[in-house]
C-alpha positions as MATLAB code, in Angstrom:
seq = 'MWIAKIELLNFKSYQHQIFEFPQPSAGKNIVLIGGMNGYGKTSILEALYLGLYGKEAVEHLGRAGLKDDIGYRKFVERALHRTATHTKDESMRVSIQINQSKADGFEVTRKWFFNRSGGWTGEDEVVIYEVHDGNRGRMRDADRLPELLDQRFIPAHVAPFFFFDGEEVKKLADQSRGEQIRTGIEGLLGVVLLRKLKKRLEEFQANRSNGISVIDEKKLRQLFETLTHHELEYEDAKHKKHTLDESLESLQVQRRDLLNRTMQLGGGAGDVASVADLVKQQADAEVEIRATDDALDDLVAHKLPFHLVARDLREELLKQVKEEIARDSWDSGKKSLEPGKAKFIETFYATTEPPLSPELTADQGAALQARLNAAWESLFYPMPKGCAAVVVHEYFDPTKRAALLQAMNGLRMGAHDVIGLVVKRESLEKRIRELTNLYTKIEGVDRDGSLAKLKEELDVVIKTLDQRQRELGDMERQMSGLKSTIDQDRAIYDREHGKFVQANPVKSMVGRANCVCKLINELIPQLYELKVNQLADAMTDVYKKFAHKKQVDRIDIDESGNTTILDKEGQMISLDRSAGENQVFATALLGGLADISGIDAPLVVDTPLGRLDSTHRANILQYWVSDTKRQVILLSQDKEIDRDTYLAMEPNVGKTFLLQHAEIGRTIAIPNEYFTELTQ';
ca = [
     -21.756  -28.504    5.116;
     -18.056  -29.568    6.255;
     -15.251  -31.657    4.495;
     -15.613  -35.130    5.361;
     -12.804  -36.424    4.072;
      -8.875  -35.310    2.129;
      -7.179  -38.251   -0.274;
      -3.733  -37.921   -0.864;
      -1.667  -40.039   -3.681;
       1.438  -39.196   -4.396;
       1.202  -34.857   -3.530;
       4.018  -32.878   -2.491;
       5.479  -34.708    0.527;
       2.358  -37.363    0.783;
       3.155  -40.444   -0.637;
      -0.615  -41.682    0.470;
      -2.602  -40.213    3.542;
      -6.585  -40.230    4.232;
      -7.242  -37.347    6.242;
     -11.493  -38.046    7.959;
     -12.966  -35.174    9.302;
     -16.470  -35.541   11.773;
     -19.196  -33.853   11.054;
     -19.190  -30.613   13.595;
     -21.924  -31.285   16.507;
     -22.189  -30.765   20.443;
     -20.331  -27.453   19.522;
     -17.034  -29.724   18.481;
     -16.330  -27.385   14.949;
     -12.422  -27.576   15.165;
      -9.984  -29.976   13.686;
      -6.478  -29.100   14.919;
      -3.907  -30.830   12.210;
      -0.315  -30.114   14.174;
       2.968  -30.244   12.081;
       6.229  -28.760   12.607;
       7.462  -26.315    9.721;
       7.987  -27.487    6.396;
       5.976  -31.033    7.577;
       3.389  -30.284    5.203;
       0.485  -28.042    6.433;
       0.374  -25.924    3.770;
       0.569  -28.882    1.145;
      -3.227  -29.713    2.653;
      -4.209  -26.219    1.560;
      -2.996  -26.539   -1.534;
      -4.099  -29.737   -2.323;
      -7.978  -27.995   -1.820;
      -7.110  -25.456   -4.264;
      -5.838  -27.595   -6.870;
      -8.430  -30.306   -6.294;
     -11.131  -28.404   -6.549;
     -10.471  -25.917   -9.097;
      -7.928  -26.908  -11.045;
      -6.221  -24.001  -13.311;
      -8.527  -21.743  -11.465;
      -6.989  -21.979   -8.605;
      -3.488  -20.520   -9.329;
      -4.924  -16.983   -9.542;
      -6.407  -17.313   -5.983;
      -3.510  -18.713   -4.362;
      -2.111  -15.152   -4.072;
      -5.323  -13.755   -1.786;
      -4.907  -16.686    0.085;
      -1.328  -15.789    0.673;
       0.030  -19.071   -0.900;
       2.415  -18.600   -3.941;
       0.864  -17.683   -6.832;
       4.009  -16.529   -9.252;
       4.751  -19.980  -11.097;
       2.292  -20.852  -13.024;
       0.101  -23.479  -12.763;
       2.114  -26.594  -14.627;
       5.163  -25.526  -12.604;
       2.918  -25.919   -9.406;
       2.019  -29.774  -10.563;
       5.391  -30.928  -11.594;
       6.618  -29.605   -8.194;
       4.013  -30.819   -6.162;
       4.772  -34.575   -7.465;
       6.394  -36.738   -4.862;
       9.608  -37.851   -5.459;
       9.709  -41.102   -5.150;
       6.117  -41.374   -7.681;
       8.351  -41.743  -10.847;
      11.039  -44.454   -8.940;
       8.072  -46.494   -8.313;
       6.891  -46.188  -11.996;
       3.168  -44.863  -10.687;
       3.252  -42.075  -12.584;
       0.003  -40.393  -11.342;
      -0.996  -38.075   -8.496;
      -4.177  -37.766   -7.172;
      -6.420  -35.491   -4.856;
      -9.230  -36.817   -3.697;
     -11.962  -34.604   -1.516;
     -15.004  -35.082    0.028;
     -17.674  -32.638    0.930;
     -21.592  -33.496    2.740;
     -24.279  -30.990    3.328;
     -25.669  -33.554    5.848;
     -25.032  -37.580    6.882;
     -26.936  -38.860    4.006;
     -25.686  -36.464    0.959;
     -22.796  -35.219   -0.200;
     -20.739  -34.985   -3.164;
     -16.793  -36.221   -4.449;
     -14.515  -34.748   -6.774;
     -11.175  -36.281   -7.542;
      -8.315  -34.527   -9.485;
      -5.719  -37.104  -11.048;
      -2.698  -35.626  -13.196;
      -0.028  -37.935  -15.342;
       3.326  -37.520  -15.729;
       5.876  -38.827  -18.238;
       8.871  -41.069  -16.524;
      11.270  -37.986  -15.904;
       8.191  -36.439  -14.248;
       6.994  -34.073  -16.544;
       3.397  -33.692  -16.329;
       1.849  -34.434  -19.751;
      -0.852  -31.977  -19.541;
      -3.183  -34.229  -18.965;
      -5.858  -34.500  -15.998;
      -8.838  -36.112  -15.186;
     -11.806  -34.952  -12.694;
     -14.314  -37.565  -11.665;
     -17.224  -36.429   -9.653;
     -19.496  -39.326   -7.579;
     -22.313  -38.187   -5.364;
     -21.987  -39.567   -1.702;
     -24.915  -41.128    0.221;
     -24.526  -42.112    3.680;
     -20.928  -42.578    2.859;
     -20.974  -44.468   -0.321;
     -20.718  -43.742   -3.228;
     -23.815  -42.787   -5.784;
     -23.835  -41.952   -9.363;
     -21.007  -39.829  -11.697;
     -21.661  -36.647  -12.070;
     -20.616  -35.317  -15.306;
     -16.934  -33.961  -14.588;
     -17.568  -30.201  -16.588;
     -20.363  -29.232  -14.480;
     -17.795  -28.836  -11.797;
     -17.874  -25.277  -11.298;
     -21.451  -25.180  -11.574;
     -21.358  -28.051   -8.931;
     -19.363  -25.993   -6.240;
     -20.803  -22.489   -7.157;
     -24.082  -24.122   -6.168;
     -23.194  -26.731   -3.712;
     -19.386  -25.621   -1.636;
     -17.916  -22.662   -2.886;
     -16.809  -20.617   -5.993;
     -13.303  -20.279   -6.806;
     -13.412  -16.306   -6.640;
     -14.775  -17.037   -2.979;
     -12.174  -19.557   -2.015;
     -10.036  -16.970   -0.558;
     -11.856  -16.336    1.967;
     -12.867  -19.088    3.504;
      -9.116  -20.980    2.908;
      -6.316  -18.979    3.917;
      -2.797  -18.662    5.058;
      -2.979  -16.589    8.327;
       0.727  -15.585    8.748;
       0.490  -14.691    5.278;
      -2.312  -12.773    5.250;
      -0.080   -9.871    5.768;
      -0.033   -9.464    2.464;
      -3.262   -7.985    2.032;
      -2.987   -6.842    5.660;
      -0.036   -4.479    4.146;
      -2.438   -3.296    1.455;
      -3.470    0.260    2.201;
      -6.743   -0.619    3.919;
      -9.185    0.801    0.836;
      -6.903   -1.741   -1.410;
      -7.725   -4.426    0.756;
     -11.821   -3.717    0.859;
     -12.115   -2.845   -2.838;
     -10.087   -6.745   -3.483;
     -12.141   -8.257   -0.802;
     -15.848   -6.994   -2.421;
     -14.314   -7.575   -6.124;
     -13.932  -11.254   -4.894;
     -17.221  -11.831   -3.317;
     -19.040   -9.932   -6.082;
     -17.035  -12.070   -8.630;
     -15.791   -8.763  -10.740;
     -13.088  -10.767  -11.747;
     -15.162  -12.659  -13.574;
     -17.360  -10.189  -15.034;
     -13.462   -8.910  -16.466;
     -12.831  -11.667  -18.305;
     -16.187  -12.175  -19.699;
     -15.737   -8.743  -20.964;
     -12.255   -9.434  -22.385;
     -13.759  -12.460  -23.771;
     -16.441  -10.671  -25.858;
     -14.714   -7.889  -26.892;
     -12.388  -10.849  -28.463;
     -15.459  -12.448  -30.019;
     -16.155   -8.317  -31.642;
     -12.950   -8.274  -32.907;
     -12.546  -11.830  -34.367;
     -16.356  -12.112  -35.624;
     -15.839   -8.257  -37.445;
     -13.505  -10.126  -40.021;
     -14.885   -9.047  -43.624;
     -16.490   -5.677  -42.594;
     -15.415   -3.078  -45.115;
     -18.204    0.024  -44.086;
     -15.266    1.136  -41.708;
     -12.318    0.127  -41.329;
     -11.641   -3.267  -39.740;
      -7.883   -3.768  -39.880;
      -7.650   -0.506  -38.129;
     -10.214   -1.656  -35.483;
      -8.378   -4.936  -35.107;
      -4.995   -2.815  -34.281;
      -6.703   -1.288  -31.987;
      -7.980   -3.964  -30.456;
      -4.073   -5.440  -30.704;
      -2.703   -2.383  -29.046;
      -4.747   -1.995  -26.289;
      -4.480   -5.710  -25.457;
      -0.851   -5.020  -26.048;
      -0.672   -2.439  -23.122;
      -2.547   -4.386  -20.800;
      -0.110   -7.273  -20.772;
       2.665   -4.939  -20.106;
       0.439   -3.302  -17.182;
       0.050   -7.005  -16.019;
       4.155   -7.567  -16.395;
       4.896   -4.823  -14.659;
       2.037   -5.690  -11.984;
       4.267   -9.110  -11.029;
       7.860   -7.047  -11.598;
       6.286   -4.601   -8.700;
       5.496   -7.388   -6.425;
       8.615   -9.172   -6.701;
      10.283   -5.832   -6.083;
       8.091   -5.664   -2.781;
       9.091   -8.467   -1.599;
      12.900   -7.619   -2.407;
      12.879   -5.011   -0.728;
      11.006   -5.922    2.511;
      13.908   -8.775    2.584;
      15.917   -5.849    2.438;
      14.366   -4.362    4.775;
      14.955   -7.294    7.437;
      18.599   -7.690    6.716;
      19.229   -3.856    8.049;
      17.138   -4.264   10.305;
      19.382   -7.172   11.287;
      22.661   -5.837   10.528;
      21.984   -2.419   12.589;
      20.771   -4.600   16.057;
      24.231   -6.363   15.949;
      26.152   -3.192   15.453;
      24.216   -1.848   18.572;
      24.977   -5.347   21.014;
      28.662   -4.663   19.479;
      28.826   -0.863   20.901;
      28.377    0.656   17.571;
      25.947    3.000   18.591;
      22.593    3.884   15.895;
      24.688    1.358   13.589;
      26.481    3.996   12.277;
      29.623    4.021   13.606;
      31.942    0.917   11.891;
      35.529    2.076   13.667;
      37.558    3.922   16.169;
      38.244    6.020   13.305;
      35.042    6.790   12.311;
      34.185    8.216   16.030;
      36.799   10.419   15.994;
      35.436   11.911   13.335;
      32.177   12.503   14.039;
      33.636   13.992   17.738;
      35.248   16.408   15.631;
      32.371   17.421   13.432;
      29.975   17.600   16.845;
      32.965   20.300   17.996;
      33.399   22.154   14.737;
      29.438   22.390   15.006;
      29.320   23.499   18.599;
      32.186   26.391   17.364;
      29.945   27.656   14.883;
      26.948   27.828   17.269;
      29.241   29.536   19.778;
      30.089   32.486   16.653;
      26.605   32.673   16.415;
      25.586   33.160   19.996;
      28.225   36.040   19.843;
      26.636   37.353   16.797;
      24.046   37.569   18.408;
      25.113   39.006   21.927;
      27.337   41.741   20.463;
      25.475   43.046   17.835;
      21.702   42.562   17.876;
      20.716   42.289   21.710;
      22.782   45.918   22.282;
      19.610   47.776   20.409;
      16.857   45.095   22.826;
      18.184   47.471   24.991;
      17.039   50.550   23.917;
      13.713   51.520   24.361;
      11.429   49.825   21.989;
       9.498   53.183   21.376;
      13.010   55.022   19.929;
      13.787   52.026   17.885;
       9.986   52.394   16.300;
      10.142   55.951   15.900;
      13.922   55.914   14.401;
      12.159   53.299   12.058;
       9.651   55.317   11.250;
      11.547   58.580   10.754;
      14.173   56.886    8.224;
      11.270   55.286    6.012;
       9.804   58.597    5.872;
      13.119   59.987    5.021;
      13.507   57.951    2.163;
      10.275   58.354    0.994;
      10.936   62.554    1.139;
      14.147   61.498   -0.933;
      12.261   59.783   -3.039;
       9.833   62.730   -3.576;
      12.541   65.404   -4.147;
      14.464   63.258   -6.644;
      11.231   63.100   -8.711;
      10.460   66.776   -8.221;
      14.547   67.777   -9.267;
      14.020   66.236  -12.437;
      11.560   67.811  -12.941;
      12.256   71.578  -12.603;
      13.923   71.967  -16.202;
      11.442   70.780  -17.758;
       9.350   73.854  -16.013;
      11.432   76.148  -17.508;
      11.216   74.915  -20.943;
       7.230   74.564  -20.334;
       7.204   78.434  -19.512;
       9.013   79.614  -22.466;
       7.535   77.680  -25.147;
       3.896   79.059  -23.404;
       4.998   82.724  -23.759;
       7.071   81.990  -27.477;
       3.826   80.427  -29.254;
       1.999   83.412  -31.334;
      -0.815   81.297  -32.701;
      -3.659   81.410  -31.740;
      -2.961   85.044  -31.237;
      -3.712   86.727  -28.400;
      -6.284   90.033  -28.828;
      -6.063   92.528  -27.286;
      -2.694   91.800  -25.954;
      -2.109   90.995  -22.638;
      -1.444   94.241  -20.211;
       1.482   93.671  -17.551;
      -0.588   93.043  -15.215;
      -2.148   90.034  -16.636;
       0.585   88.496  -17.810;
       2.127   88.796  -14.150;
      -1.420   87.265  -13.165;
      -0.985   84.755  -15.399;
       3.150   83.708  -14.941;
       1.692   83.152  -11.006;
      -1.346   80.806  -11.877;
       1.256   78.805  -14.363;
       3.793   78.897  -11.101;
       0.672   77.367   -8.568;
      -0.079   75.041  -11.477;
       2.895   73.284  -11.725;
       3.681   73.158   -7.939;
       0.277   71.362   -7.563;
       1.779   68.520   -8.744;
       4.346   68.041   -5.599;
       2.354   69.450   -3.180;
       1.202   68.768   -0.435;
       3.461   65.942   -0.049;
       2.504   62.426   -0.561;
       1.561   60.277    2.824;
       4.736   58.928    4.461;
       6.979   61.271    3.152;
       9.076   63.340    6.139;
       7.696   66.752    6.537;
      11.135   67.576    8.530;
      14.355   65.761    7.616;
      16.131   65.374   10.558;
      19.021   62.799    9.646;
      20.826   65.051    7.089;
      24.123   63.591    8.024;
      22.954   60.713    5.765;
      23.076   60.557    1.670;
      19.727   58.539    0.501;
      21.864   55.025    0.324;
      23.098   55.467    3.507;
      19.289   55.439    4.836;
      18.164   52.737    3.149;
      21.441   50.290    4.689;
      20.317   51.779    8.310;
      16.694   50.654    7.295;
      18.085   46.930    6.098;
      20.198   46.839    9.024;
      17.732   47.707   11.775;
      15.555   45.192   10.170;
      18.086   42.423   10.466;
      18.703   43.173   14.590;
      14.863   41.188   14.776;
      15.300   38.753   17.671;
      13.193   37.013   20.084;
      14.041   34.894   23.519;
      13.521   31.753   21.040;
      16.544   32.453   18.901;
      18.581   32.580   22.113;
      17.220   29.274   23.693;
      17.285   27.753   20.513;
      21.428   28.294   19.776;
      21.463   27.098   23.945;
      19.888   23.863   23.514;
      22.099   23.035   20.367;
      25.185   23.434   22.084;
      23.902   21.747   24.972;
      22.801   18.389   23.046;
      26.032   18.746   21.064;
      27.983   18.598   24.188;
      25.672   15.818   25.272;
      26.693   14.158   21.787;
      30.697   14.677   22.557;
      30.349   12.954   26.033;
      28.350   10.099   24.389;
      31.107    9.708   21.725;
      33.411   10.091   24.625;
      32.098    7.341   26.391;
      31.786    4.889   23.391;
      35.204    5.424   21.784;
      35.949    3.942   24.688;
      33.719    0.693   24.832;
      34.286    0.462   21.664;
      37.931    0.452   20.920;
      38.630   -2.751   21.975;
      36.018   -4.208   20.011;
      36.961   -2.813   17.028;
      40.506   -3.767   17.127;
      39.634   -7.238   15.553;
      37.315   -5.544   12.690;
      34.051   -6.961   13.653;
      32.243   -3.578   13.517;
      34.463   -2.893   10.539;
      32.937   -5.847    8.447;
      28.900   -5.484    9.842;
      29.589   -1.823    8.554;
      30.612   -3.401    5.078;
      27.891   -6.023    5.053;
      24.924   -3.372    6.378;
      26.647   -0.644    3.305;
      26.173   -2.687    0.583;
      22.793   -4.111    1.492;
      21.757   -0.127    1.837;
      23.062    0.419   -1.367;
      21.163   -2.224   -2.825;
      18.240   -1.586   -0.898;
      18.611    2.244   -2.418;
      19.008    0.885   -5.849;
      15.365   -1.276   -5.659;
      13.604    1.552   -3.944;
      14.863    3.483   -7.081;
      13.464    0.279   -9.297;
      10.281    0.284   -7.525;
       9.449    4.230   -7.929;
      10.239    3.750  -11.802;
       8.394    0.748  -11.578;
       4.996    2.319  -10.003;
       5.731    5.360  -12.623;
       6.019    2.805  -15.734;
       2.433    1.444  -14.283;
       1.242    5.057  -13.614;
       1.965    5.810  -17.516;
       0.336    2.143  -18.942;
      -2.528    2.823  -16.915;
      -3.388    6.790  -18.855;
      -2.163    4.678  -21.926;
      -4.889    1.712  -21.548;
      -7.159    4.588  -20.264;
      -7.052    6.259  -23.272;
      -6.706    3.155  -25.958;
      -9.889    1.548  -24.036;
     -11.510    5.435  -24.856;
     -10.481    5.335  -28.274;
     -11.303    1.716  -28.844;
     -15.062    1.681  -27.585;
     -15.422    4.945  -29.704;
     -14.098    3.427  -33.041;
     -16.034    0.038  -32.502;
     -19.160    1.912  -31.558;
     -18.863    3.552  -35.327;
     -18.259   -0.036  -36.398;
     -21.011   -1.627  -34.793;
     -23.510    1.430  -35.842;
     -22.606    0.633  -39.384;
     -22.774   -2.876  -39.928;
     -26.790   -3.598  -38.135;
     -26.269   -7.130  -39.674;
     -23.663   -7.931  -37.213;
     -26.935   -8.063  -34.239;
     -24.280  -10.742  -32.479;
     -21.088   -8.341  -32.214;
     -23.755   -5.823  -31.194;
     -25.562   -7.755  -27.982;
     -21.925   -8.287  -27.371;
     -20.853   -5.100  -27.026;
     -23.927   -3.767  -25.260;
     -22.926   -6.674  -22.880;
     -19.671   -5.080  -22.833;
     -20.834   -1.810  -22.132;
     -23.183   -2.900  -19.542;
     -20.116   -3.873  -17.202;
     -18.816   -0.944  -17.383;
     -21.432    0.716  -15.557;
     -22.590   -2.433  -13.305;
     -18.800   -2.976  -11.353;
     -18.807    0.804  -10.114;
     -22.703    0.087   -8.858;
     -21.653   -3.668   -7.493;
     -19.919   -1.999   -4.307;
     -22.419    0.327   -3.522;
     -24.678   -2.666   -2.678;
     -22.495   -4.487   -0.499;
     -20.120   -1.900    1.378;
     -22.844   -0.850    3.911;
     -23.088   -4.719    4.229;
     -19.598   -5.697    4.772;
     -18.893   -2.649    7.344;
     -22.196   -3.757    9.693;
     -20.401   -7.402    9.351;
     -16.693   -5.869    9.655;
     -17.795   -4.036   12.805;
     -19.135   -6.605   14.395;
     -16.238   -9.209   14.044;
     -13.706   -6.568   14.779;
     -15.025   -5.787   18.161;
     -14.898   -9.752   18.570;
     -11.150   -9.803   17.687;
      -9.636   -6.277   18.990;
      -8.699   -5.986   22.904;
      -8.946   -2.388   22.165;
     -12.789   -1.491   22.929;
     -13.405    2.495   21.547;
     -13.869    1.298   18.446;
     -17.367    1.779   18.075;
     -17.939    0.990   14.099;
     -16.016    0.788   10.913;
     -17.542    2.809    8.363;
     -16.655    1.895    4.244;
     -17.509    4.615    1.574;
     -18.475    3.436   -2.025;
     -14.808    3.612   -3.426;
     -13.815    1.420   -0.039;
     -11.786    4.005    2.013;
     -12.303    2.920    5.879;
     -12.771    5.114    8.787;
     -13.001    4.378   11.845;
     -14.657    5.950   14.624;
     -15.130    5.648   18.464;
     -18.999    6.071   20.396;
     -18.653    9.606   19.978;
     -18.613    8.862   15.783;
     -15.307   10.597   16.289;
     -12.601    9.178   13.761;
      -9.867    7.379   15.411;
      -6.785    5.926   14.052;
      -4.609    2.979   15.227;
      -1.356    1.979   14.910;
      -0.285   -0.490   11.789;
       1.571   -2.699   13.892;
       1.295   -6.667   12.298;
      -0.650   -7.475   15.265;
      -2.833   -4.823   14.536;
      -3.260   -5.155   10.465;
      -4.026   -8.897   11.027;
      -6.952   -8.639   13.123;
      -7.851   -5.903   10.511;
      -7.410   -8.534    7.695;
      -8.686  -11.066    9.385;
     -11.946   -8.976   10.371;
     -12.164   -8.314    6.403;
     -12.540  -12.133    5.718;
     -14.845  -13.221    8.369;
     -17.117   -9.696    7.220;
     -16.852  -11.030    3.775;
     -17.553  -14.770    5.161;
     -20.682  -13.553    6.781;
     -22.270  -11.327    3.892;
     -21.104  -14.249    1.416;
     -24.197  -16.032    2.961;
     -22.244  -19.280    2.655;
     -22.173  -21.885    5.731;
     -18.674  -23.456    4.398;
     -15.757  -24.529    6.295;
     -12.784  -22.521    7.060;
      -9.494  -24.074    6.464;
      -6.867  -21.859    8.073;
      -2.783  -22.480    7.845;
      -0.743  -20.295   10.401;
      -3.904  -18.947   12.431;
      -2.292  -17.247   15.647;
       1.330  -16.588   13.761;
       1.644  -12.819   14.671;
      -0.922  -12.537   17.378;
      -0.808  -11.393   21.043;
      -2.365  -14.104   23.615;
      -5.277  -11.584   24.206;
      -5.892  -11.476   20.056;
      -5.551  -15.549   19.556;
      -7.855  -15.941   22.885;
     -10.742  -13.431   20.991;
     -10.493  -14.729   17.992;
     -10.473  -18.403   18.437;
     -13.286  -17.631   20.837;
     -14.810  -16.122   17.201;
     -14.075  -19.537   15.591;
     -15.290  -21.768   18.168;
     -19.060  -19.701   18.800;
     -20.476  -20.716   15.618;
     -20.623  -24.616   16.184;
     -22.334  -25.878   12.934;
     -19.316  -24.209   11.022;
     -15.829  -26.458   10.503;
     -12.982  -24.972   11.155;
      -9.660  -26.782   10.083;
      -6.701  -25.150   12.018;
      -2.858  -25.763   10.453;
      -0.774  -24.928   13.466;
       2.654  -25.292   14.244;
       3.945  -25.806   17.895;
       4.888  -22.744   19.259;
       1.961  -20.707   17.879;
      -0.942  -22.960   19.973;
       0.761  -22.998   23.539;
      -0.378  -25.582   26.345;
      -3.408  -22.755   27.409;
      -5.076  -21.975   24.433;
      -4.653  -25.713   23.229;
      -6.239  -26.434   27.315;
      -8.702  -23.945   26.553;
      -9.986  -25.044   22.803;
     -10.236  -28.521   23.615;
     -13.360  -29.309   24.475;
     -14.467  -27.331   21.799;
     -11.748  -30.356   19.148;
     -13.314  -33.050   17.334;
     -10.805  -34.596   16.059;
      -6.469  -33.960   16.262;
      -3.671  -35.049   13.579;
      -0.535  -34.771   14.058;
       2.036  -34.356   11.069;
       5.251  -36.898   11.329;
       8.395  -37.507    8.771;
       8.508  -41.210    8.355;
      11.283  -40.359    6.534;
      13.077  -37.029    4.967;
      10.510  -36.171    2.537;
       7.788  -38.640    3.325;
       4.589  -37.184    5.855;
       2.405  -39.406    7.473;
      -0.494  -38.310    9.455;
      -1.377  -39.786   12.731;
      -4.853  -38.963   14.228;
      -6.062  -38.296   17.609;
      -2.366  -37.411   17.824;
      -1.088  -33.544   18.740;
       2.087  -32.222   19.868;
       2.776  -34.239   23.695;
       3.932  -30.906   25.211;
       0.947  -29.809   25.077;
      -1.681  -32.283   25.921;
       0.053  -33.615   29.138;
];
């Protein structure tokens, strides 16, 4: 199949324009539409979405890299050509003809109506004709358009894999790669449609359950409304996060630009705003070098001498001190119990009950006394392990021994301690020399305030960036909290609704809707398993054709959408996340998804090669021209496809158009023309 014709009337900068495209044949499957930025290339891509999918297109524009945050009404009103209301032609029209063969096809025309002030009336009209041998045939029911597109062209949820902005695909490439995979598979399998169906079934259940009193119907409805409210809050937070992400990206670009300009003026890393700042940095470095010298002196004066003593002697001293400390502790315990011994023996002999009969003789009393003394001494002897048998350092009291042990433990040092301080000192000396050189270099520049002004601008950007990052963190925490709340709301609602349906079997339609909702909950996780292996094979094949780094042998994808990139030995490898590599990965994902979709549909790519180097450009173009039966429409500016690239792809180009301004705000397309400097 191929797009045979696009006709635009009062659409954006096109007052009236017809694009006619040939059937891909004889290897000529490329249509090249050239135009400078702002000349209407992206408008062609948007016209395809709006003309074919209407309101349904808006939710898919973001995934295709197009603006998706202004709503359908604003999108339509902004698309109306500025002269339409002046000429009293208060309508806008997009017609698209799609052919399955030379003989068979269909044409979709969508028309919007406006009031005299350019506001959309809310009315549009869709007309569908069968096309045979280039002529219109019977009219089809407009309500069957989604079904027609599903069966004979591209469903709306799959369209972003075929119609997309190659430069803005970075929105996909900048996500985590697991998120890219999940987004792609959800689109391919129609998970979005399943979730919509589930939401409508839940609304149906809530509405049809009115009047049932067995279970508290009012409570059930309140639970559903609470769940819906939190889901809407989450979507709103998600939109705000998207806006913050874009703001952060813009601020980061500003910061890089200001830092580069500062360095060009001799401001080092961008943190030098004036000569005064430079002098302060030099003074700080000198203070730090003095502190380093003091640390070196401390090592040499207090620690190093002890390391000149034989190691065996130091260890023997430490061992003796530790054992004497243990001996002190043992002696103290023994002495503290001595008064108790005397009291024990005195009490023993003074006790008369029970009486001893016969009385002990003098020898027996002495023997008993000896045994009591021996028993008492056994409480303390032999001394515990680790106690010094002989106290060598009697001149130390117990507190001094502990202080000595602590001091000796603090004397530990290695070569790395000295080397680290020496390296730090050399680094500081180098920094001082650099600052001295910079002082001379920027003194003249700083007199006119150039660096100071840049520093002020940079400070504002950095403060704003910090604020946005805090706001983003708050928003992410809010979204996390809402997600937990939604999960909890969902669990409570499902439980109560289950009771509700069980208690009201007469409401069989409500029960069946509930069964479908449960089926969808179970089905969505299992859908991933159906396609991840197939997608991994397709992505691997496409990536190898794109990338000029040949170490990648396979891309594996698990059921959660997480990817692992493997080399020929099956070992995981990590590629850089540069803009070009990300775009190659994301484009390979789109190519793999398009392949496994089983749809032999055209590709329409706006700014297809914007961030790629020459090798990646050549590889991707070769991939697109290799499938000679698939129509590929490229919307490019002059710097994107240079002369060599154009000459290389010219044998595969079936038709060209050059977009030009007939006047400000009005674009015309000249067929069989392209940028002159590239074709000569």
